[in-house]
Coordinates of C-alpha atoms and ligand atoms in Angstrom, one line a residue:
M1 CA -16.2 6.8 30.6
A2 CA -14.3 9.5 32.3
N3 CA -15.8 11.5 35.1
G4 CA -14.7 14.9 36.3
A5 CA -11.8 13.4 38.4
D6 CA -10.4 11.5 35.3
V7 CA -10.6 14.7 33.3
D8 CA -8.8 16.5 36.1
T9 CA -6.0 13.9 36.1
A10 CA -5.5 14.3 32.3
L11 CA -5.5 18.1 32.5
S12 CA -3.1 18.1 35.4
A13 CA -0.7 15.9 33.4
A14 CA -1.0 18.1 30.3
S15 CA -0.5 21.3 32.4
A16 CA 2.5 19.9 34.1
A17 CA 4.1 18.8 30.9
F18 CA 3.5 22.1 29.0
P19 CA 6.5 24.3 30.1
E20 CA 9.2 21.8 29.2
W21 CA 7.5 20.7 26.0
A22 CA 7.0 24.3 24.9
A23 CA 10.7 25.0 25.6
T24 CA 11.8 22.0 23.5
P25 CA 13.2 23.3 20.2
A26 CA 10.9 22.9 17.3
L27 CA 13.4 20.6 15.6
G28 CA 13.3 18.2 18.6
R29 CA 9.5 18.2 18.4
A30 CA 9.7 17.5 14.7
R31 CA 11.9 14.6 15.3
V32 CA 9.3 13.0 17.5
M33 CA 6.8 13.4 14.6
F34 CA 9.3 11.8 12.2
R35 CA 9.5 8.7 14.5
F36 CA 5.8 8.7 15.0
K37 CA 5.2 8.6 11.2
E38 CA 7.5 5.6 10.9
L39 CA 5.7 3.8 13.7
I40 CA 2.3 4.4 12.1
D41 CA 3.6 3.0 8.9
Q42 CA 4.9 -0.1 10.7
H43 CA 1.6 -0.6 12.6
R44 CA -0.7 0.3 9.7
Q45 CA -2.5 -3.0 9.5
E46 CA -3.1 -3.1 13.2
I47 CA -4.5 0.4 13.3
T48 CA -6.8 -0.1 10.3
G49 CA -7.9 -3.3 12.0
L50 CA -9.0 -1.3 15.0
I51 CA -10.9 1.2 12.8
T52 CA -12.8 -1.5 11.0
A53 CA -13.5 -3.5 14.2
E54 CA -15.1 -0.5 15.9
H55 CA -16.5 1.6 13.0
G56 CA -17.3 -1.2 10.5
K57 CA -15.9 0.5 7.4
V58 CA -14.0 -1.9 5.1
L59 CA -10.3 -2.3 5.6
S60 CA -9.1 -0.6 2.4
D61 CA -11.3 2.4 3.3
A62 CA -9.9 2.4 6.8
D63 CA -6.4 2.4 5.4
G64 CA -7.2 5.4 3.1
S65 CA -8.5 7.4 6.1
L66 CA -5.4 6.5 8.1
Q67 CA -3.2 7.7 5.2
R68 CA -5.0 11.0 5.2
G69 CA -4.2 11.4 8.9
L70 CA -0.7 10.4 8.4
E71 CA -0.2 13.2 5.9
V72 CA -0.9 15.7 8.7
V73 CA 1.9 14.1 10.7
E74 CA 4.1 14.5 7.6
F75 CA 3.1 18.1 7.4
A76 CA 3.8 18.6 11.1
C77 CA 7.4 17.2 10.5
G78 CA 8.1 20.6 8.8
I79 CA 7.2 22.6 12.0
P80 CA 10.5 24.4 12.3
H81 CA 9.8 26.0 9.0
L82 CA 6.1 26.5 9.6
L83 CA 6.8 28.4 12.9
K84 CA 9.2 30.9 11.4
G85 CA 8.1 34.4 12.2
E86 CA 8.6 37.8 10.6
F87 CA 11.6 40.2 11.0
S88 CA 12.1 43.8 10.0
S89 CA 15.4 45.5 10.6
D90 CA 15.5 49.3 11.2
I91 CA 11.9 50.0 11.5
G92 CA 13.3 53.1 13.3
R93 CA 16.9 54.2 13.7
G94 CA 18.5 51.3 15.6
V95 CA 15.2 49.6 16.1
D96 CA 14.3 46.1 14.9
C97 CA 11.0 44.3 15.1
H98 CA 10.3 40.5 14.9
S99 CA 7.3 38.3 15.6
V100 CA 7.3 34.7 16.9
R101 CA 4.5 32.2 17.1
E102 CA 4.2 30.7 20.6
P103 CA 2.1 27.7 21.7
L104 CA -1.1 28.3 23.6
G105 CA -0.9 25.7 26.5
V106 CA -3.2 22.8 27.0
C107 CA -5.4 22.1 23.9
V108 CA -8.3 19.8 23.7
G109 CA -9.7 17.6 20.9
I110 CA -13.2 16.1 20.7
S111 CA -13.8 13.8 17.7
P112 CA -16.7 12.0 16.0
F113 CA -17.1 8.2 15.5
N114 CA -16.7 8.1 11.8
F115 CA -12.9 8.7 11.5
P116 CA -11.3 7.3 14.5
A117 CA -7.7 8.0 13.3
M118 CA -8.0 10.8 10.7
V119 CA -10.0 13.4 12.6
P120 CA -7.9 13.2 15.8
M121 CA -4.9 13.4 13.5
W122 CA -6.2 16.6 12.0
M123 CA -5.8 18.0 15.5
F124 CA -3.1 16.7 17.8
P125 CA 0.0 16.3 15.5
L126 CA 0.0 20.0 14.7
A127 CA -1.0 21.1 18.2
I128 CA 1.9 19.1 19.7
A129 CA 4.4 20.0 17.0
C130 CA 3.6 23.7 17.8
G131 CA 4.6 23.1 21.4
N132 CA 1.2 22.6 23.1
T133 CA 0.1 19.7 25.2
F134 CA -3.1 17.9 24.4
V135 CA -6.1 16.0 25.8
M136 CA -7.9 14.0 23.2
K137 CA -11.5 12.8 23.8
P138 CA -12.3 10.4 21.0
S139 CA -15.9 9.2 20.3
E140 CA -17.0 6.7 22.8
K141 CA -18.2 4.6 19.9
T142 CA -14.7 4.2 18.4
P143 CA -12.4 4.6 21.3
S144 CA -9.4 2.3 20.8
C145 CA -7.6 4.0 17.9
A146 CA -6.7 7.1 19.8
V147 CA -5.2 5.0 22.6
R148 CA -3.0 3.1 20.2
L149 CA -1.8 6.3 18.6
A150 CA -1.0 7.6 22.1
E151 CA 1.1 4.4 22.8
L152 CA 3.0 5.0 19.5
L153 CA 3.6 8.6 20.3
Q154 CA 5.1 7.5 23.6
E155 CA 7.3 4.9 21.7
A156 CA 8.3 7.8 19.4
G157 CA 9.8 9.6 22.4
L158 CA 7.0 12.0 23.3
P159 CA 7.5 12.9 27.0
P160 CA 4.8 11.8 29.5
G161 CA 1.8 14.2 29.8
V162 CA 2.2 15.8 26.4
F163 CA -0.5 13.7 24.8
N164 CA -3.4 12.3 26.9
V165 CA -6.5 10.3 25.9
I166 CA -9.7 10.2 28.0
H167 CA -12.9 8.4 27.1
G168 CA -16.3 9.6 27.7
D169 CA -19.3 11.6 26.4
K170 CA -21.0 14.9 27.3
E171 CA -19.9 14.6 30.9
A172 CA -16.3 14.5 30.0
V173 CA -16.6 17.2 27.4
D174 CA -18.4 19.5 29.8
A175 CA -15.6 19.0 32.4
L176 CA -13.0 19.9 29.7
L177 CA -14.8 23.0 28.5
T178 CA -15.3 24.5 31.9
D179 CA -11.8 23.9 33.1
Q180 CA -9.7 27.1 33.2
R181 CA -6.5 25.3 32.2
V182 CA -7.8 24.6 28.7
A183 CA -6.6 27.2 26.1
A184 CA -8.2 25.9 22.9
V185 CA -10.8 23.4 21.7
S186 CA -10.9 21.5 18.4
F187 CA -14.2 19.9 17.8
V188 CA -15.5 17.8 14.9
G189 CA -19.0 16.2 15.1
S190 CA -22.7 17.0 14.5
T191 CA -23.9 20.6 14.0
P192 CA -25.9 21.0 17.2
V193 CA -22.9 19.9 19.3
A194 CA -20.4 21.9 17.2
E195 CA -22.5 25.1 17.7
S196 CA -22.8 24.5 21.5
I197 CA -19.0 23.8 21.9
Y198 CA -18.3 27.0 20.0
R199 CA -20.7 29.1 22.1
Q200 CA -19.2 27.7 25.3
A201 CA -15.6 28.4 24.2
A202 CA -16.6 31.9 23.0
E203 CA -18.2 32.5 26.4
R204 CA -14.9 31.7 28.1
G205 CA -12.9 33.6 25.6
I206 CA -10.9 30.7 24.3
R207 CA -10.3 29.6 20.8
A208 CA -12.4 27.0 19.1
Q209 CA -12.4 25.4 15.7
S210 CA -15.7 23.6 15.6
L211 CA -16.7 21.6 12.5
G212 CA -20.2 20.3 12.1
G213 CA -22.4 18.3 9.8
A214 CA -22.9 18.3 6.1
K215 CA -25.1 17.6 3.1
N216 CA -22.7 17.6 0.1
H217 CA -24.0 18.1 -3.4
M218 CA -22.7 16.9 -6.7
V219 CA -24.0 18.8 -9.7
V220 CA -23.9 16.7 -12.9
L221 CA -24.2 18.7 -16.1
P222 CA -25.5 17.0 -19.3
D223 CA -22.1 17.2 -21.0
A224 CA -20.4 15.2 -18.2
D225 CA -19.1 11.7 -18.9
M226 CA -21.9 9.8 -17.2
E227 CA -20.0 6.6 -16.7
Q228 CA -17.2 8.6 -14.9
A229 CA -19.8 10.6 -12.9
A230 CA -21.6 7.5 -11.9
D231 CA -18.4 5.8 -10.8
A232 CA -17.5 8.9 -8.7
L233 CA -20.9 9.1 -7.2
I234 CA -21.0 5.4 -6.2
G235 CA -17.8 5.8 -4.1
A236 CA -18.7 9.2 -2.7
A237 CA -22.3 8.3 -1.7
Y238 CA -21.9 4.7 -0.4
G239 CA -18.2 4.5 0.7
S240 CA -18.0 4.1 4.5
A241 CA -21.8 3.4 4.3
G242 CA -22.3 7.2 3.8
E243 CA -20.9 7.9 7.2
R244 CA -18.5 10.6 6.0
C245 CA -18.7 14.3 6.4
M246 CA -17.6 14.6 2.8
A247 CA -20.0 11.9 1.5
I248 CA -22.0 13.1 -1.5
S249 CA -25.6 12.6 -0.3
V250 CA -27.3 14.7 -3.0
A251 CA -26.9 14.5 -6.8
V252 CA -28.3 17.4 -8.7
A253 CA -28.8 16.4 -12.3
V254 CA -29.1 19.2 -14.7
G255 CA -31.2 19.2 -17.9
D256 CA -31.4 15.7 -19.4
A257 CA -28.5 14.4 -17.3
G258 CA -30.8 12.7 -14.8
D259 CA -32.1 9.7 -16.7
G260 CA -28.6 8.8 -18.0
L261 CA -27.1 9.2 -14.6
R262 CA -29.8 7.1 -13.0
D263 CA -29.3 4.3 -15.6
A264 CA -25.6 4.3 -15.0
L265 CA -26.0 4.2 -11.3
L266 CA -28.4 1.2 -11.1
P267 CA -26.0 -1.6 -12.1
R268 CA -23.3 -0.2 -10.0
I269 CA -25.6 -0.1 -6.9
A270 CA -26.6 -3.7 -7.6
A271 CA -23.0 -4.7 -7.6
I272 CA -22.1 -3.3 -4.2
K273 CA -21.3 -6.0 -1.7
V274 CA -22.5 -5.2 1.8
R275 CA -20.5 -7.3 4.2
P276 CA -18.7 -7.1 7.6
G277 CA -15.8 -4.7 6.9
D278 CA -13.1 -7.2 7.5
Q279 CA -14.3 -9.5 4.8
P280 CA -11.9 -9.2 1.8
D281 CA -14.7 -8.7 -0.8
A282 CA -16.7 -6.2 1.2
D283 CA -17.4 -2.9 -0.5
M284 CA -19.5 -1.4 2.3
G285 CA -19.8 -2.4 5.9
P286 CA -22.6 -1.8 8.6
L287 CA -23.7 1.4 10.2
I288 CA -22.3 2.3 13.6
T289 CA -25.2 1.3 15.9
R290 CA -28.7 -0.2 15.8
E291 CA -30.1 3.2 16.9
H292 CA -28.4 4.9 13.9
L293 CA -29.6 2.1 11.5
E294 CA -33.2 2.7 12.7
K295 CA -32.8 6.4 12.2
V296 CA -31.5 6.0 8.6
A297 CA -34.3 3.5 7.8
S298 CA -36.9 5.9 9.2
Y299 CA -35.6 8.6 6.8
I300 CA -36.0 6.1 3.9
Q301 CA -39.6 5.7 4.9
A302 CA -40.1 9.4 5.3
G303 CA -38.7 10.0 1.8
K304 CA -41.2 7.5 0.4
D305 CA -44.1 9.0 2.3
E306 CA -43.1 12.5 1.2
G307 CA -43.4 11.4 -2.4
A308 CA -39.8 11.0 -3.6
D309 CA -39.2 8.2 -6.1
L310 CA -37.6 5.4 -4.1
V311 CA -35.6 3.7 -6.9
V312 CA -33.5 1.4 -4.7
D313 CA -34.5 0.6 -1.1
G314 CA -31.6 -0.5 1.1
R315 CA -34.0 -2.0 3.6
D316 CA -34.5 -4.9 1.1
L317 CA -31.0 -6.1 1.7
E318 CA -30.8 -9.8 2.2
H319 CA -29.2 -10.6 5.6
S320 CA -27.7 -14.0 5.6
S321 CA -24.7 -14.7 7.8
W322 CA -24.8 -11.5 9.9
Q323 CA -28.4 -11.4 11.2
G324 CA -28.7 -8.9 13.9
G325 CA -26.0 -6.6 12.5
F326 CA -26.5 -3.0 11.6
F327 CA -26.5 -3.5 7.8
L328 CA -28.4 -1.4 5.3
G329 CA -28.1 -1.6 1.6
P330 CA -27.4 1.4 -0.7
T331 CA -30.5 3.4 -1.3
L332 CA -31.4 5.8 -4.2
F333 CA -34.1 8.4 -4.3
D334 CA -34.9 10.3 -7.5
H335 CA -37.1 13.3 -8.1
A336 CA -36.8 14.6 -4.6
T337 CA -37.5 18.2 -3.8
P338 CA -35.8 20.7 -1.4
D339 CA -38.7 20.7 1.1
M340 CA -38.3 16.9 1.8
S341 CA -36.6 15.8 5.0
I342 CA -34.4 13.4 3.0
Y343 CA -33.0 16.5 1.3
R344 CA -32.9 18.9 4.2
D345 CA -31.4 16.7 7.0
E346 CA -28.0 15.0 7.3
I347 CA -28.9 11.3 7.2
F348 CA -25.4 10.0 7.5
G349 CA -26.1 6.7 5.9
P350 CA -26.0 5.0 2.4
V351 CA -28.8 7.1 1.0
L352 CA -28.3 9.1 -2.2
T353 CA -31.0 11.6 -3.1
M354 CA -31.3 12.9 -6.6
L355 CA -32.9 16.2 -7.6
R356 CA -33.5 17.5 -11.0
A357 CA -32.6 21.1 -12.1
A358 CA -33.2 22.9 -15.3
N359 CA -29.8 24.6 -15.7
L360 CA -26.6 25.4 -13.8
G361 CA -28.1 28.5 -12.2
D362 CA -31.0 26.5 -10.8
A363 CA -28.6 23.8 -9.6
L364 CA -26.5 26.5 -7.8
G365 CA -29.7 27.9 -6.3
I366 CA -30.4 24.5 -4.8
V367 CA -26.8 23.9 -3.5
N368 CA -26.5 27.4 -2.1
G369 CA -30.0 27.2 -0.4
H370 CA -28.9 24.4 1.9
E371 CA -27.9 25.2 5.5
Y372 CA -24.8 23.0 5.3
A373 CA -21.9 23.9 3.1
N374 CA -19.0 21.5 3.6
G375 CA -18.1 20.3 0.1
A376 CA -19.7 20.6 -3.3
A377 CA -18.7 19.1 -6.7
V378 CA -19.5 19.6 -10.3
F379 CA -19.1 17.1 -13.1
T380 CA -18.8 18.6 -16.6
R381 CA -16.5 18.8 -19.6
S382 CA -17.0 22.6 -19.8
G383 CA -14.2 24.7 -18.3
K384 CA -16.5 27.7 -18.2
A385 CA -19.3 25.9 -16.4
A386 CA -16.8 24.5 -13.9
R387 CA -15.2 27.9 -13.3
D388 CA -18.7 29.5 -12.8
F389 CA -19.6 26.8 -10.4
A390 CA -16.4 27.1 -8.3
T391 CA -16.8 30.9 -8.2
R392 CA -20.5 31.0 -7.3
V393 CA -20.9 28.0 -5.1
D394 CA -21.1 28.7 -1.3
A395 CA -19.1 25.7 0.1
G396 CA -15.8 25.4 1.9
M397 CA -14.3 22.6 -0.4
V398 CA -15.1 22.4 -4.1
G399 CA -14.4 19.6 -6.5
V400 CA -14.3 19.8 -10.3
N401 CA -14.8 16.3 -11.6
I402 CA -13.6 15.2 -8.2
P403 CA -16.4 13.9 -6.0
I404 CA -14.9 14.2 -2.5
P405 CA -12.6 17.2 -2.6
V406 CA -10.9 16.6 0.8
P407 CA -7.9 19.0 0.8
M408 CA -4.4 17.5 1.3
A409 CA -2.8 18.2 4.7
F410 CA -0.9 21.3 3.4
Y411 CA -4.2 23.0 2.7
S412 CA -6.9 23.6 5.3
F413 CA -10.1 21.6 5.7
G414 CA -13.4 23.2 6.6
G415 CA -16.8 24.1 5.3
H416 CA -19.0 27.2 5.2
K417 CA -22.3 28.2 6.9
R418 CA -23.6 25.7 9.5
S419 CA -20.9 23.2 8.7
I420 CA -18.4 25.2 10.8
F421 CA -18.4 27.5 13.8
G422 CA -15.5 29.8 14.4
D423 CA -13.2 31.3 11.9
S424 CA -10.5 28.6 11.8
N425 CA -10.3 25.5 9.6
V426 CA -8.3 22.5 10.6
Q427 CA -4.9 21.3 9.3
G428 CA -2.5 23.2 6.9
A429 CA -1.1 26.6 7.7
E430 CA -4.4 27.6 9.3
G431 CA -3.9 24.8 11.8
V432 CA -0.5 26.2 12.8
R433 CA -2.0 29.6 13.3
F434 CA -4.9 28.2 15.4
Y435 CA -2.5 26.4 17.8
T436 CA -0.1 29.3 18.2
R437 CA -0.4 33.0 19.1
T438 CA 1.7 35.8 17.8
K439 CA 4.1 37.8 19.9
T440 CA 5.7 40.8 18.3
I441 CA 8.9 42.1 19.8
T442 CA 10.3 45.6 19.1
S443 CA 13.9 46.1 20.3
R444 CA 16.5 48.8 20.5
W445 CA 20.0 48.6 21.8
P446 CA 20.6 52.3 22.6
E447 CA 24.4 52.1 23.2
G448 CA 25.9 55.0 21.2
L449 CA 22.5 56.2 20.0
P450 CA 20.8 59.4 21.1
G451 CA 18.3 59.0 24.0
Q452 CA 14.6 59.5 23.6
G453 CA 14.5 62.6 25.7
G454 CA 11.7 61.5 28.1
S455 CA 8.9 62.6 25.8
L456 CA 5.3 61.9 26.8
D457 CA 4.1 61.8 23.2
M458 CA 2.9 58.6 21.5
P459 CA 6.2 57.2 20.2
T460 CA 6.6 57.1 16.5
L461 CA 9.4 55.5 14.4
G462 CA 10.5 55.7 10.9
D463 CA 12.3 59.0 10.5
Ligands
NAD1 P1 -21.6 13.8 17.7 O1 -21.8 15.2 17.6 O2 -22.7 12.9 18.2 O3 -20.3 13.4 18.6 C1 -19.1 14.1 18.4 C2 -18.3 14.1 19.7 O4 -19.0 14.9 20.6 C3 -18.1 12.8 20.4 O5 -16.8 12.7 20.9 C4 -19.2 12.8 21.4 O6 -18.8 12.0 22.6 C5 -19.3 14.2 21.8 N1 -20.7 14.6 22.2 C6 -21.8 14.1 21.7 N2 -22.9 14.8 22.2 C7 -22.4 15.7 23.0 C8 -23.0 16.8 23.8 N3 -24.3 16.9 23.9 N4 -22.1 17.6 24.4 C9 -20.8 17.5 24.4 N5 -20.2 16.5 23.6 C10 -21.0 15.7 23.0 O7 -21.1 13.3 16.2 P2 -20.9 11.8 15.8 O8 -22.3 11.1 15.6 O9 -19.9 11.1 16.5 O10 -20.3 12.0 14.3 C11 -21.1 12.3 13.2 C12 -21.2 13.7 12.9 O11 -19.9 14.3 12.7 C13 -21.9 14.0 11.5 O12 -22.8 15.1 11.7 C14 -20.8 14.4 10.6 O13 -21.1 15.2 9.5 C15 -19.8 15.1 11.5 N6 -18.5 15.1 11.0 C16 -18.1 16.3 10.5 C17 -16.8 16.4 9.9 C18 -16.4 17.7 9.3 O14 -15.2 17.8 8.9 N7 -17.2 18.8 9.3 C19 -16.0 15.3 9.9 C20 -16.4 14.1 10.5 C21 -17.7 14.1 11.0

């Protein structure tokens, strides 16, 4: 766990490396990314093994998350093109104007436990490709992956000091945020911390992209294919034991969709195999810590006490060979209402809560009434209903018959409302803008042109 002195060492290394790295042509920086991509492919199994060993998610899911991170590296390989500026000739007589995007300096990344590879890779590949240097502070609960990625970057030819990893918790984060050498902060984690990071960055006048928690809704209309909707919901609600910021934790069944959906869910829930994540037949692994297991279990009790219909109770899971682990079975509530804590709070576990709505308008009222607004999905066969939903829903990422609408690396990722603080999403072109600042250069080569006559007036061009 890093203390202030360790943070200072990392920031000193990053500061010292910045001028030379920023001066390296974008093509040279891209070539490091190409080699890094190859190395990740070569070490795929090893990295997914680290993710599963520390987080607990099943290996195939860990591999999918690594792939999503890798796609950001692929996007960053195109950095020479992405950094192209604007140019206008003759904005005045003999006067040209162009803009360039320059790196910021030392950037910092702080990531949550649930995506040990993907979330850091939303951040550092683009930051580095843009010419910045970087200090990554991964979650103390899943620390090893970032270190392995750092080793692979070094092997890919990244100069020393450009990418640094420090471990730690609030103490390390506070030391990073108060250091004057830090030019920008990328944060992903829970909403209270995201908000506090954004406030601290704003106070200092530095950039922050700060992504918080979520409660993602899937609205199922009566005309949807219930089998497909149930398949989608099972993966989105219980994959990674619900420890995903894009997990669907709320199903809003419209009209008479609820009973059919519930009937389709039950056999699928019964078939989910909860096992240690490295077992080949595991569908769902354990939760991250005992403390988190207890928190999720206490929400199940609260939902029952508040009067929701507890259809499947994950606490009944039979523990056999892994007594003492942090396992919880998939849980389903039905007939919940928006005032209940199981609906309001982000539980971050394998708990799916179903609400009933009379029509699409009511369903949208429920979705848009929630404080979180990361992703939202609609399942329907009606193009009009889907279009209405996508237009009227207040969420950053919307799926139509897609349960987890995580945008690809060439689009940006981010929610609305209290799922994000600051005005910048991560990845995509928005990521490039976040990690660079614009310089606009107006130039004139006056040889052979009339002089400007020493006027004190506001200069104008264009005649
Ligand atoms: P967390 O907020 O507890 O921790 C995130 C990071 O912040 C960690 O690196 C941690 O060490 C650090 N941290 C924790 N408390 C801190 C404090 N008081 N001051 C400064 N730093 C602190 O989150 P977590 O439990 O690791 O991750 C789960 C949360 O992350 C969920 O809320 C989930 O929705 C969210 N998440 C959001 C997204 C998204 O894209 N919006 C993606 C993944 C996870």
